[in-house]
Amino acid sequence: MVETWTGSFSKLSLFEKCPRAYFYKYVCGYDYTTPALELGKFVHECIARFITTGEETAEIADFLTSKVYALKGTPQEFVERPIRFSVDGIQMDGVIDVVANGQIIDWKTNWVKNSDPRQLLLYTHGARQEGLDVEKAVFHYLRYAEDVEIDLQEENIQKTLDWVKQMLENIAECQFDYDLSEDIEVFPKTSDFSVCLKCPYKSLCNSVSTAEDVIKLAKEIEELENLLELKKEMLRDYIQEFGEVNTGVNVWKLTTVNNWDFDTRKVYDYIQSLGKDPLQFLNCTLTNLKKLKIPEQELEKLGTKKITCRLTKTKVKEAR
C-alpha cells in the first residue's frame, strides 16, 4: 500500500461491491458522474449555502425540509465538516454534511431509503477521534423529510471498524499483486449482475472487441435464456400445484388471460350499426397486407415505413 494512500467510506464501499470498479476509479483514475450524482452534489452545496448564509434558491425548494430550516444559522465550521482519522494505522478522510448539537446529519436525495449505516458509524468513530461530541447520527431523506437514525452502540461501531480493516487488507493485497504483475484480474469482477447494471464502467469492463468475444457473449445469452425458461417452467409447475409465491419483493402467481379471435366482418357491421366509422377502429397490419402479396412500392403509398432494430435468433441449419 502506498504510504500516501488515504481511505474513505466510498472507496471501501465500492471495493466491496466490485473490486474491478474500484480498480477503474481509484487505480486507473477513470472518474465518472451520473445525473443522480450531479443532483446530489448540487443539492448538498445549495443546502450548505442556505444553512450558513440564508441564501435560498428555487431549484432546491422541494428539498428544504423543516429539519434544514431548523439548522439555518449553523456556523460554517460545522457544515460540510471534513474529518481525518485513522483506522488500523491507515489515514481515513470523510466529510460530514452537518455536525451540531451532538448530532451527525447526512443529507440523502435518494428515492429509496437504503443508505448503508456503516457510513455514519464510521463517521461517528472519526468525529469522536477528532474530539467532536456525537451522540446521534441520522440519514435525512430530503424527498420524504424523514430521519432514519443509526444505532450507535459500541458493538455496531466495532463491527464497522472490523469491516474497514478487512476491506483495507483486501485492497492492500490486490494493490500489491497488481504492482507486481500489472494483471487487472487481481481486481476481480463482481458476480452480482445487479451491481453491473448500475455501474458506470460496465461498457469498459464488459466490452467485446473480437469475434471470439462476440461468440462467447452470444453463447452466454443462449445459456441464460435456456436456464431462465427452465426456472420459469419449474416455478409455473409449483404455483399450479401449491399456489402463489411471495418473495417479499414480488408475488408470483398464475393469471388467466382472455384472448379473442374476432370475426372482422361482424365487427365491421356492428361498429357501423352504432353509427361510427369502422375504419377508425380496425387496424391494418403488415402481416395481413402481406397475404395480398402487395409490392413494397405499393405499401409505401399506403403507409409510412418504420425501421427498428430487434435482436433475434434463429437455429443454425445442421450440416448435411
CSV table of C-alpha atoms in Angstrom, one decimal:
chain,number,residue,atom,x,y,z
A,1,MET,CA,0.0,0.0,0.0
A,2,VAL,CA,1.4,3.4,-1.0
A,3,GLU,CA,2.0,5.5,2.1
A,4,THR,CA,0.1,8.5,0.7
A,5,TRP,CA,-3.0,6.4,0.1
A,6,THR,CA,-6.0,7.7,2.0
A,7,GLY,CA,-9.1,5.6,2.7
A,8,SER,CA,-12.7,6.7,2.6
A,9,PHE,CA,-16.0,5.1,3.1
A,10,SER,CA,-16.8,5.5,-0.7
A,11,LYS,CA,-13.6,3.7,-1.6
A,12,LEU,CA,-14.2,0.8,0.8
A,13,SER,CA,-17.9,0.5,-0.3
A,14,LEU,CA,-17.0,0.4,-4.0
A,15,PHE,CA,-14.3,-2.2,-3.5
A,16,GLU,CA,-16.8,-4.4,-1.5
A,17,LYS,CA,-19.3,-4.1,-4.4
A,18,CYS,CA,-16.9,-4.7,-7.1
A,19,PRO,CA,-13.0,-4.7,-6.9
A,20,ARG,CA,-12.8,-4.2,-10.7
A,21,ALA,CA,-14.9,-1.0,-10.5
A,22,TYR,CA,-12.6,0.2,-7.7
A,23,PHE,CA,-9.6,-0.5,-10.0
A,24,TYR,CA,-11.1,1.6,-12.8
A,25,LYS,CA,-11.9,4.5,-10.4
A,26,TYR,CA,-9.1,4.6,-7.9
A,27,VAL,CA,-6.2,2.9,-9.7
A,28,CYS,CA,-6.7,4.0,-13.2
A,29,GLY,CA,-8.3,7.3,-12.2
A,30,TYR,CA,-11.3,6.9,-14.6
A,31,ASP,CA,-13.7,9.2,-12.9
A,32,TYR,CA,-17.4,9.4,-13.7
A,33,THR,CA,-20.6,11.2,-13.0
A,34,THR,CA,-24.3,10.5,-13.4
A,35,PRO,CA,-27.4,12.7,-13.3
A,36,ALA,CA,-28.2,11.4,-9.8
A,37,LEU,CA,-24.7,12.2,-8.5
A,38,GLU,CA,-24.8,15.7,-10.1
A,39,LEU,CA,-28.1,16.3,-8.4
A,40,GLY,CA,-26.9,15.1,-5.1
A,41,LYS,CA,-23.8,17.3,-5.3
A,42,PHE,CA,-25.8,20.4,-6.3
A,43,VAL,CA,-28.4,19.9,-3.5
A,44,HIS,CA,-25.7,19.4,-0.9
A,45,GLU,CA,-23.9,22.6,-2.0
A,46,CYS,CA,-27.1,24.6,-2.0
A,47,ILE,CA,-28.2,23.4,1.4
A,48,ALA,CA,-24.8,24.1,2.9
A,49,ARG,CA,-25.0,27.7,1.5
A,50,PHE,CA,-28.6,28.1,2.8
A,51,ILE,CA,-27.7,26.9,6.3
A,52,THR,CA,-24.7,29.1,6.6
A,53,THR,CA,-25.7,32.3,4.7
A,54,GLY,CA,-29.5,32.0,4.3
A,55,GLU,CA,-29.3,32.1,0.5
A,56,GLU,CA,-32.3,30.2,-0.9
A,57,THR,CA,-32.6,29.1,-4.5
A,58,ALA,CA,-35.8,28.0,-6.2
A,59,GLU,CA,-34.1,24.9,-7.6
A,60,ILE,CA,-33.9,23.2,-4.2
A,61,ALA,CA,-37.2,24.5,-2.7
A,62,ASP,CA,-38.6,20.9,-2.5
A,63,PHE,CA,-35.5,19.8,-0.6
A,64,LEU,CA,-35.7,22.5,2.1
A,65,THR,CA,-37.4,20.4,4.8
A,66,SER,CA,-38.2,21.6,8.3
A,67,LYS,CA,-35.0,20.0,9.5
A,68,VAL,CA,-33.0,22.0,7.1
A,69,TYR,CA,-34.7,25.2,8.2
A,70,ALA,CA,-34.1,24.4,11.8
A,71,LEU,CA,-30.3,24.3,11.2
A,72,LYS,CA,-30.3,27.7,9.5
A,73,GLY,CA,-27.5,29.8,11.1
A,74,THR,CA,-25.3,26.9,12.0
A,75,PRO,CA,-21.7,28.1,11.9
A,76,GLN,CA,-19.6,27.3,8.8
A,77,GLU,CA,-17.2,25.1,10.7
A,78,PHE,CA,-20.0,22.6,11.4
A,79,VAL,CA,-21.3,22.4,7.9
A,80,GLU,CA,-19.6,20.2,5.2
A,81,ARG,CA,-17.2,19.4,8.1
A,82,PRO,CA,-14.1,17.4,6.9
A,83,ILE,CA,-12.7,14.8,9.3
A,84,ARG,CA,-9.4,13.0,9.2
A,85,PHE,CA,-8.8,10.0,11.4
A,86,SER,CA,-7.1,6.6,11.3
A,87,VAL,CA,-8.2,3.0,11.4
A,88,ASP,CA,-5.6,0.3,11.9
A,89,GLY,CA,-2.9,2.9,11.1
A,90,ILE,CA,-4.4,3.9,7.8
A,91,GLN,CA,-5.5,7.5,7.3
A,92,MET,CA,-9.2,7.9,6.5
A,93,ASP,CA,-11.0,11.0,5.2
A,94,GLY,CA,-14.7,11.9,5.3
A,95,VAL,CA,-17.0,14.9,5.0
A,96,ILE,CA,-19.9,15.3,7.4
A,97,ASP,CA,-22.8,17.3,6.0
A,98,VAL,CA,-23.7,18.8,9.4
A,99,VAL,CA,-22.4,18.0,12.9
A,100,ALA,CA,-24.2,20.1,15.5
A,101,ASN,CA,-25.8,19.7,18.9
A,102,GLY,CA,-24.2,16.3,19.3
A,103,GLN,CA,-25.7,15.0,16.1
A,104,ILE,CA,-24.3,14.0,12.7
A,105,ILE,CA,-26.7,14.6,9.8
A,106,ASP,CA,-26.2,13.2,6.3
A,107,TRP,CA,-28.5,14.5,3.6
A,108,LYS,CA,-29.8,12.0,1.1
A,109,THR,CA,-31.6,12.8,-2.2
A,110,ASN,CA,-32.3,9.1,-2.8
A,111,TRP,CA,-35.8,7.9,-3.7
A,112,VAL,CA,-35.0,4.6,-1.9
A,113,LYS,CA,-34.2,4.8,1.8
A,114,ASN,CA,-31.4,2.2,1.8
A,115,SER,CA,-28.3,4.1,2.7
A,116,ASP,CA,-25.5,2.0,4.4
A,117,PRO,CA,-25.5,2.6,8.2
A,118,ARG,CA,-21.8,1.8,8.2
A,119,GLN,CA,-21.1,5.2,6.7
A,120,LEU,CA,-22.4,7.0,9.7
A,121,LEU,CA,-20.9,4.5,12.1
A,122,LEU,CA,-17.5,5.2,10.6
A,123,TYR,CA,-18.1,9.0,10.6
A,124,THR,CA,-19.1,8.8,14.3
A,125,HIS,CA,-15.9,7.0,15.1
A,126,GLY,CA,-13.9,9.5,13.1
A,127,ALA,CA,-15.6,12.5,14.6
A,128,ARG,CA,-15.1,11.3,18.1
A,129,GLN,CA,-11.5,10.6,17.3
A,130,GLU,CA,-11.2,14.3,16.3
A,131,GLY,CA,-12.8,15.3,19.6
A,132,LEU,CA,-16.3,16.1,18.4
A,133,ASP,CA,-19.3,15.2,20.6
A,134,VAL,CA,-21.5,12.8,18.8
A,135,GLU,CA,-24.5,11.1,20.5
A,136,LYS,CA,-26.8,10.7,17.5
A,137,ALA,CA,-26.4,10.1,13.7
A,138,VAL,CA,-29.2,10.2,11.1
A,139,PHE,CA,-29.7,9.9,7.4
A,140,HIS,CA,-32.2,12.7,6.5
A,141,TYR,CA,-34.1,11.7,3.3
A,142,LEU,CA,-34.9,15.1,1.8
A,143,ARG,CA,-37.6,13.8,-0.6
A,144,TYR,CA,-39.6,12.5,2.4
A,145,ALA,CA,-38.5,14.9,5.1
A,146,GLU,CA,-37.7,11.8,7.1
A,147,ASP,CA,-34.9,10.8,9.5
A,148,VAL,CA,-33.5,7.3,9.7
A,149,GLU,CA,-31.5,7.1,12.9
A,150,ILE,CA,-28.5,4.8,13.2
A,151,ASP,CA,-27.8,2.7,16.3
A,152,LEU,CA,-24.5,4.0,17.6
A,153,GLN,CA,-23.9,1.1,20.1
A,154,GLU,CA,-20.2,0.4,20.5
A,155,GLU,CA,-20.8,-3.1,19.2
A,156,ASN,CA,-22.0,-1.7,15.9
A,157,ILE,CA,-19.2,0.7,15.6
A,158,GLN,CA,-16.7,-2.1,16.3
A,159,LYS,CA,-18.2,-4.3,13.6
A,160,THR,CA,-17.9,-1.4,11.2
A,161,LEU,CA,-14.2,-1.0,12.1
A,162,ASP,CA,-13.6,-4.7,11.7
A,163,TRP,CA,-15.2,-4.4,8.2
A,164,VAL,CA,-13.0,-1.4,7.4
A,165,LYS,CA,-9.8,-3.3,8.5
A,166,GLN,CA,-10.8,-6.3,6.3
A,167,MET,CA,-11.5,-4.1,3.3
A,168,LEU,CA,-8.2,-2.2,3.8
A,169,GLU,CA,-6.4,-5.6,4.0
A,170,ASN,CA,-8.1,-6.8,0.8
A,171,ILE,CA,-7.4,-3.6,-1.1
A,172,ALA,CA,-3.7,-3.7,0.0
A,173,GLU,CA,-3.4,-7.3,-1.1
A,174,CYS,CA,-4.9,-6.6,-4.6
A,175,GLN,CA,-2.8,-3.5,-5.0
A,176,PHE,CA,0.4,-5.4,-4.0
A,177,ASP,CA,-0.4,-8.1,-6.5
A,178,TYR,CA,-1.2,-5.6,-9.2
A,179,ASP,CA,2.1,-3.7,-8.6
A,180,LEU,CA,4.0,-6.9,-9.1
A,181,SER,CA,2.1,-8.3,-12.1
A,182,GLU,CA,0.1,-5.4,-13.6
A,183,ASP,CA,-2.6,-8.0,-14.2
A,184,ILE,CA,-6.1,-6.5,-14.0
A,185,GLU,CA,-7.5,-9.9,-13.0
A,186,VAL,CA,-6.2,-9.4,-9.4
A,187,PHE,CA,-9.1,-7.0,-9.1
A,188,PRO,CA,-11.9,-9.5,-9.7
A,189,LYS,CA,-15.3,-8.6,-11.2
A,190,THR,CA,-18.4,-8.8,-9.0
A,191,SER,CA,-20.6,-11.8,-9.5
A,192,ASP,CA,-23.7,-9.7,-8.7
A,193,PHE,CA,-25.2,-8.7,-12.0
A,194,SER,CA,-27.5,-6.2,-10.4
A,195,VAL,CA,-24.3,-4.2,-9.4
A,196,CYS,CA,-23.1,-4.4,-13.1
A,197,LEU,CA,-26.4,-2.9,-14.4
A,198,LYS,CA,-25.9,0.3,-12.3
A,199,CYS,CA,-22.1,0.5,-12.8
A,200,PRO,CA,-20.8,3.4,-15.0
A,201,TYR,CA,-17.9,1.2,-16.0
A,202,LYS,CA,-20.0,-1.7,-17.4
A,203,SER,CA,-19.2,-0.9,-21.1
A,204,LEU,CA,-15.5,-0.6,-20.4
A,205,CYS,CA,-15.5,-3.8,-18.2
A,206,ASN,CA,-17.6,-6.0,-20.5
A,207,SER,CA,-16.5,-4.7,-23.9
A,208,VAL,CA,-16.5,-7.1,-26.8
A,209,SER,CA,-13.8,-6.3,-29.4
A,210,THR,CA,-13.1,-9.6,-31.1
A,211,ALA,CA,-15.1,-12.3,-32.9
A,212,GLU,CA,-14.3,-14.7,-30.1
A,213,ASP,CA,-15.7,-12.2,-27.5
A,214,VAL,CA,-18.9,-11.8,-29.5
A,215,ILE,CA,-19.5,-15.6,-29.9
A,216,LYS,CA,-18.8,-16.1,-26.2
A,217,LEU,CA,-21.3,-13.3,-25.4
A,218,ALA,CA,-24.0,-14.8,-27.6
A,219,LYS,CA,-23.5,-18.3,-26.1
A,220,GLU,CA,-23.8,-16.9,-22.6
A,221,ILE,CA,-27.1,-15.2,-23.6
A,222,GLU,CA,-28.4,-18.5,-25.0
A,223,GLU,CA,-27.4,-20.4,-21.8
A,224,LEU,CA,-29.1,-17.8,-19.6
A,225,GLU,CA,-32.2,-17.8,-21.7
A,226,ASN,CA,-32.5,-21.6,-21.5
A,227,LEU,CA,-31.9,-21.5,-17.8
A,228,LEU,CA,-34.5,-18.8,-17.4
A,229,GLU,CA,-37.0,-20.7,-19.3
A,230,LEU,CA,-36.4,-23.8,-17.3
A,231,LYS,CA,-36.7,-22.0,-14.0
A,232,LYS,CA,-39.9,-20.3,-15.1
A,233,GLU,CA,-41.4,-23.7,-16.0
A,234,MET,CA,-40.4,-25.1,-12.6
A,235,LEU,CA,-42.0,-22.1,-10.9
A,236,ARG,CA,-45.1,-22.4,-13.0
A,237,ASP,CA,-45.5,-26.1,-12.1
A,238,TYR,CA,-45.1,-25.3,-8.4
A,239,ILE,CA,-47.6,-22.5,-8.4
A,240,GLN,CA,-50.1,-24.6,-10.3
A,241,GLU,CA,-49.9,-27.2,-7.6
A,242,PHE,CA,-49.4,-25.2,-4.4
A,243,GLY,CA,-50.5,-21.6,-5.2
A,244,GLU,CA,-48.8,-18.2,-5.4
A,245,VAL,CA,-45.3,-17.5,-4.1
A,246,ASN,CA,-44.3,-14.3,-2.2
A,247,THR,CA,-40.6,-13.4,-2.3
A,248,GLY,CA,-41.0,-10.3,-0.2
A,249,VAL,CA,-40.4,-8.2,-3.3
A,250,ASN,CA,-42.9,-9.8,-5.8
A,251,VAL,CA,-45.8,-12.1,-5.7
A,252,TRP,CA,-45.7,-14.8,-8.4
A,253,LYS,CA,-48.9,-16.4,-9.5
A,254,LEU,CA,-50.8,-17.7,-12.5
A,255,THR,CA,-53.1,-15.2,-14.1
A,256,THR,CA,-55.9,-16.1,-16.5
A,257,VAL,CA,-55.6,-14.2,-19.8
A,258,ASN,CA,-58.6,-14.0,-22.1
A,259,ASN,CA,-57.8,-13.8,-25.8
A,260,TRP,CA,-60.4,-13.2,-28.5
A,261,ASP,CA,-60.4,-14.1,-32.2
A,262,PHE,CA,-62.9,-11.7,-33.7
A,263,ASP,CA,-64.8,-12.1,-37.0
A,264,THR,CA,-63.8,-9.0,-38.9
A,265,ARG,CA,-67.0,-8.8,-41.0
A,266,LYS,CA,-69.2,-9.0,-37.9
A,267,VAL,CA,-67.1,-6.4,-36.0
A,268,TYR,CA,-67.3,-4.1,-39.1
A,269,ASP,CA,-71.1,-4.4,-39.4
A,270,TYR,CA,-71.6,-3.9,-35.6
A,271,ILE,CA,-69.5,-0.7,-35.5
A,272,GLN,CA,-71.4,0.6,-38.5
A,273,SER,CA,-74.7,-0.2,-36.7
A,274,LEU,CA,-73.5,2.2,-33.9
A,275,GLY,CA,-73.3,5.0,-36.4
A,276,LYS,CA,-69.5,5.1,-36.3
A,277,ASP,CA,-66.8,4.7,-39.0
A,278,PRO,CA,-65.4,1.2,-38.7
A,279,LEU,CA,-62.1,2.3,-40.3
A,280,GLN,CA,-61.3,4.3,-37.2
A,281,PHE,CA,-61.3,1.1,-35.0
A,282,LEU,CA,-60.0,-1.6,-37.3
A,283,ASN,CA,-56.2,-1.9,-37.5
A,284,CYS,CA,-54.3,-2.8,-40.7
A,285,THR,CA,-51.2,-4.9,-40.0
A,286,LEU,CA,-48.3,-5.6,-42.3
A,287,THR,CA,-48.8,-9.3,-41.7
A,288,ASN,CA,-52.4,-9.2,-43.1
A,289,LEU,CA,-51.5,-7.0,-46.0
A,290,LYS,CA,-48.6,-9.3,-47.0
A,291,LYS,CA,-51.2,-12.0,-47.6
A,292,LEU,CA,-52.3,-9.9,-50.5
A,293,LYS,CA,-48.8,-10.0,-51.9
A,294,ILE,CA,-48.7,-6.3,-52.3
A,295,PRO,CA,-45.4,-5.0,-53.6
A,296,GLU,CA,-43.3,-2.8,-51.3
A,297,GLN,CA,-43.6,0.2,-53.6
A,298,GLU,CA,-47.4,0.0,-53.3
A,299,LEU,CA,-47.1,-0.4,-49.5
A,300,GLU,CA,-45.2,2.9,-49.4
A,301,LYS,CA,-48.2,4.6,-50.9
A,302,LEU,CA,-50.5,3.1,-48.2
A,303,GLY,CA,-48.4,4.0,-45.1
A,304,THR,CA,-45.1,5.0,-43.6
A,305,LYS,CA,-42.2,2.6,-43.2
A,306,LYS,CA,-40.8,2.5,-39.6
A,307,ILE,CA,-37.4,0.8,-39.3
A,308,THR,CA,-36.4,-0.6,-36.0
A,309,CYS,CA,-33.6,-3.0,-34.9
A,310,ARG,CA,-34.6,-6.0,-32.9
A,311,LEU,CA,-32.3,-8.7,-31.5
A,312,THR,CA,-33.4,-12.1,-32.8
A,313,LYS,CA,-32.0,-15.5,-33.0
A,314,THR,CA,-32.6,-18.5,-35.4
A,315,LYS,CA,-31.3,-22.0,-35.3
A,316,VAL,CA,-28.3,-22.8,-37.4
A,317,LYS,CA,-29.1,-25.4,-40.1
A,318,GLU,CA,-27.4,-28.7,-39.4
A,319,ALA,CA,-24.6,-29.6,-41.8
A,320,ARG,CA,-25.5,-32.4,-44.1
